[in-house]
Amino acid sequence: MGIKSTYNIDRQTAIAVIVSKINNCTNEQLANILEEFDESYFRNYIVYDKLQEEADEYRTISNFSEF
């Protein structure tokens, strides 16, 4: 038996909670969230405060449409 308790939450409240917390996430937390999306099946992410200039352009996502 684990130490966590399970809570029920409706979709709209869950989205509101996530949106309210997202700006305070660390870069590692943001990378972990991105990995949960279907598009990320074969992807890992490193989130930077600012993209490195020497980054491999093929594996760089700099806008929403590239995701």
Short mmCIF file of N, CA and C in Angstrom, two decimals:
data_model
loop_
_atom_site.label_atom_id
_atom_site.label_comp_id
_atom_site.label_asym_id
_atom_site.label_seq_id
_atom_site.Cartn_x
_atom_site.Cartn_y
_atom_site.Cartn_z
N MET A 1 0.84 -1.17 0.00
CA MET A 1 0.00 0.00 0.00
C MET A 1 0.89 1.24 0.00
N GLY A 2 0.56 2.21 -0.88
CA GLY A 2 1.33 3.44 -0.99
C GLY A 2 0.87 4.49 0.00
N ILE A 3 1.63 5.57 0.05
CA ILE A 3 1.29 6.65 0.98
C ILE A 3 0.42 7.72 0.33
N LYS A 4 0.22 7.62 -0.99
CA LYS A 4 -0.61 8.61 -1.69
C LYS A 4 -2.08 8.25 -1.59
N SER A 5 -2.92 9.27 -1.54
CA SER A 5 -4.36 9.09 -1.60
C SER A 5 -4.84 9.50 -2.98
N THR A 6 -5.87 8.89 -3.47
CA THR A 6 -6.43 9.20 -4.78
C THR A 6 -7.59 10.16 -4.62
N TYR A 7 -7.58 11.23 -5.42
CA TYR A 7 -8.63 12.25 -5.40
C TYR A 7 -9.33 12.26 -6.75
N ASN A 8 -10.62 12.52 -6.75
CA ASN A 8 -11.39 12.71 -7.97
C ASN A 8 -11.39 14.19 -8.30
N ILE A 9 -11.23 14.53 -9.59
CA ILE A 9 -11.21 15.93 -10.02
C ILE A 9 -11.82 16.00 -11.42
N ASP A 10 -12.65 17.00 -11.65
CA ASP A 10 -13.24 17.12 -12.98
C ASP A 10 -12.23 17.76 -13.94
N ARG A 11 -12.47 17.56 -15.22
CA ARG A 11 -11.54 17.98 -16.26
C ARG A 11 -11.26 19.48 -16.22
N GLN A 12 -12.30 20.30 -16.11
CA GLN A 12 -12.11 21.75 -16.13
C GLN A 12 -11.26 22.23 -14.94
N THR A 13 -11.49 21.65 -13.78
CA THR A 13 -10.70 22.02 -12.61
C THR A 13 -9.25 21.56 -12.79
N ALA A 14 -9.05 20.37 -13.32
CA ALA A 14 -7.69 19.87 -13.56
C ALA A 14 -6.94 20.79 -14.51
N ILE A 15 -7.58 21.21 -15.58
CA ILE A 15 -6.95 22.12 -16.54
C ILE A 15 -6.63 23.46 -15.88
N ALA A 16 -7.54 23.97 -15.08
CA ALA A 16 -7.32 25.24 -14.38
C ALA A 16 -6.14 25.15 -13.43
N VAL A 17 -6.02 24.05 -12.72
CA VAL A 17 -4.90 23.85 -11.80
C VAL A 17 -3.58 23.81 -12.57
N ILE A 18 -3.55 23.04 -13.66
CA ILE A 18 -2.33 22.92 -14.46
C ILE A 18 -1.92 24.27 -15.03
N VAL A 19 -2.87 25.00 -15.60
CA VAL A 19 -2.57 26.31 -16.18
C VAL A 19 -2.04 27.27 -15.11
N SER A 20 -2.61 27.21 -13.92
CA SER A 20 -2.17 28.12 -12.85
C SER A 20 -0.77 27.79 -12.34
N LYS A 21 -0.33 26.56 -12.49
CA LYS A 21 0.97 26.13 -11.97
C LYS A 21 2.09 26.16 -13.02
N ILE A 22 1.75 26.19 -14.30
CA ILE A 22 2.72 25.97 -15.37
C ILE A 22 3.87 26.98 -15.38
N ASN A 23 3.61 28.24 -15.08
CA ASN A 23 4.66 29.24 -15.10
C ASN A 23 5.70 29.04 -14.01
N ASN A 24 5.38 28.29 -12.98
CA ASN A 24 6.32 28.06 -11.88
C ASN A 24 7.05 26.73 -12.00
N CYS A 25 6.81 26.00 -13.08
CA CYS A 25 7.50 24.71 -13.28
C CYS A 25 8.97 24.93 -13.59
N THR A 26 9.80 24.00 -13.15
CA THR A 26 11.21 24.02 -13.54
C THR A 26 11.31 23.54 -14.99
N ASN A 27 12.46 23.76 -15.60
CA ASN A 27 12.67 23.28 -16.97
C ASN A 27 12.54 21.76 -17.04
N GLU A 28 13.01 21.06 -16.04
CA GLU A 28 12.90 19.61 -16.01
C GLU A 28 11.43 19.17 -15.92
N GLN A 29 10.65 19.84 -15.12
CA GLN A 29 9.22 19.52 -15.02
C GLN A 29 8.52 19.76 -16.35
N LEU A 30 8.85 20.86 -17.04
CA LEU A 30 8.27 21.13 -18.35
C LEU A 30 8.63 20.04 -19.35
N ALA A 31 9.89 19.59 -19.33
CA ALA A 31 10.32 18.51 -20.23
C ALA A 31 9.53 17.24 -19.94
N ASN A 32 9.32 16.94 -18.68
CA ASN A 32 8.54 15.75 -18.32
C ASN A 32 7.09 15.85 -18.79
N ILE A 33 6.51 17.03 -18.70
CA ILE A 33 5.14 17.23 -19.17
C ILE A 33 5.07 17.01 -20.68
N LEU A 34 6.02 17.56 -21.43
CA LEU A 34 6.03 17.39 -22.89
C LEU A 34 6.08 15.92 -23.29
N GLU A 35 6.79 15.12 -22.51
CA GLU A 35 6.92 13.69 -22.83
C GLU A 35 5.60 12.94 -22.71
N GLU A 36 4.61 13.51 -22.07
CA GLU A 36 3.32 12.85 -21.89
C GLU A 36 2.43 12.92 -23.13
N PHE A 37 2.76 13.78 -24.09
CA PHE A 37 1.94 13.94 -25.28
C PHE A 37 2.24 12.87 -26.31
N ASP A 38 1.22 12.50 -27.10
CA ASP A 38 1.37 11.44 -28.11
C ASP A 38 2.50 11.72 -29.08
N GLU A 39 2.72 12.98 -29.44
CA GLU A 39 3.78 13.35 -30.39
C GLU A 39 5.16 12.98 -29.88
N SER A 40 5.28 12.72 -28.60
CA SER A 40 6.57 12.50 -27.96
C SER A 40 6.93 11.03 -27.80
N TYR A 41 6.27 10.16 -28.51
CA TYR A 41 6.50 8.71 -28.34
C TYR A 41 7.97 8.34 -28.47
N PHE A 42 8.68 8.93 -29.42
CA PHE A 42 10.10 8.64 -29.60
C PHE A 42 10.98 9.84 -29.26
N ARG A 43 10.50 10.71 -28.40
CA ARG A 43 11.24 11.94 -28.09
C ARG A 43 11.54 12.08 -26.60
N ASN A 44 12.64 12.74 -26.33
CA ASN A 44 12.99 13.27 -25.02
C ASN A 44 13.19 14.76 -25.21
N TYR A 45 13.13 15.51 -24.14
CA TYR A 45 13.28 16.96 -24.25
C TYR A 45 14.24 17.48 -23.20
N ILE A 46 14.94 18.54 -23.57
CA ILE A 46 15.68 19.38 -22.62
C ILE A 46 15.14 20.78 -22.84
N VAL A 47 14.59 21.37 -21.80
CA VAL A 47 14.02 22.72 -21.88
C VAL A 47 15.07 23.70 -21.37
N TYR A 48 15.31 24.74 -22.16
CA TYR A 48 16.26 25.79 -21.81
C TYR A 48 15.51 27.09 -21.59
N ASP A 49 16.06 27.97 -20.77
CA ASP A 49 15.49 29.31 -20.63
C ASP A 49 15.60 30.04 -21.97
N LYS A 50 16.70 29.82 -22.68
CA LYS A 50 16.92 30.38 -24.01
C LYS A 50 17.64 29.32 -24.83
N LEU A 51 17.19 29.10 -26.07
CA LEU A 51 17.81 28.09 -26.91
C LEU A 51 19.27 28.44 -27.18
N GLN A 52 20.10 27.42 -27.20
CA GLN A 52 21.52 27.61 -27.48
C GLN A 52 21.70 27.85 -28.98
N GLU A 53 22.59 28.76 -29.33
CA GLU A 53 22.81 29.09 -30.73
C GLU A 53 23.37 27.92 -31.53
N GLU A 54 24.19 27.09 -30.90
CA GLU A 54 24.82 25.97 -31.60
C GLU A 54 23.96 24.71 -31.59
N ALA A 55 22.72 24.82 -31.19
CA ALA A 55 21.84 23.66 -31.11
C ALA A 55 21.59 23.08 -32.51
N ASP A 56 21.46 21.76 -32.57
CA ASP A 56 21.15 21.05 -33.80
C ASP A 56 19.77 21.50 -34.30
N GLU A 57 19.74 22.19 -35.43
CA GLU A 57 18.46 22.74 -35.92
C GLU A 57 17.43 21.66 -36.20
N TYR A 58 17.87 20.49 -36.60
CA TYR A 58 16.94 19.40 -36.90
C TYR A 58 16.16 18.98 -35.65
N ARG A 59 16.79 19.07 -34.50
CA ARG A 59 16.15 18.63 -33.26
C ARG A 59 15.85 19.80 -32.33
N THR A 60 15.56 20.93 -32.92
CA THR A 60 15.21 22.11 -32.13
C THR A 60 13.77 22.51 -32.43
N ILE A 61 13.00 22.73 -31.38
CA ILE A 61 11.62 23.18 -31.51
C ILE A 61 11.58 24.61 -31.01
N SER A 62 11.35 25.53 -31.93
CA SER A 62 11.38 26.94 -31.52
C SER A 62 10.02 27.61 -31.63
N ASN A 63 9.00 26.87 -32.09
CA ASN A 63 7.65 27.42 -32.08
C ASN A 63 6.64 26.28 -32.03
N PHE A 64 5.41 26.63 -31.73
CA PHE A 64 4.35 25.66 -31.51
C PHE A 64 4.14 24.72 -32.69
N SER A 65 4.18 25.22 -33.89
CA SER A 65 3.91 24.40 -35.08
C SER A 65 4.99 23.34 -35.32
N GLU A 66 6.16 23.50 -34.74
CA GLU A 66 7.24 22.51 -34.90
C GLU A 66 7.11 21.35 -33.94
N PHE A 67 6.21 21.44 -32.97
CA PHE A 67 6.04 20.40 -31.99
C PHE A 67 5.42 19.17 -32.64
#
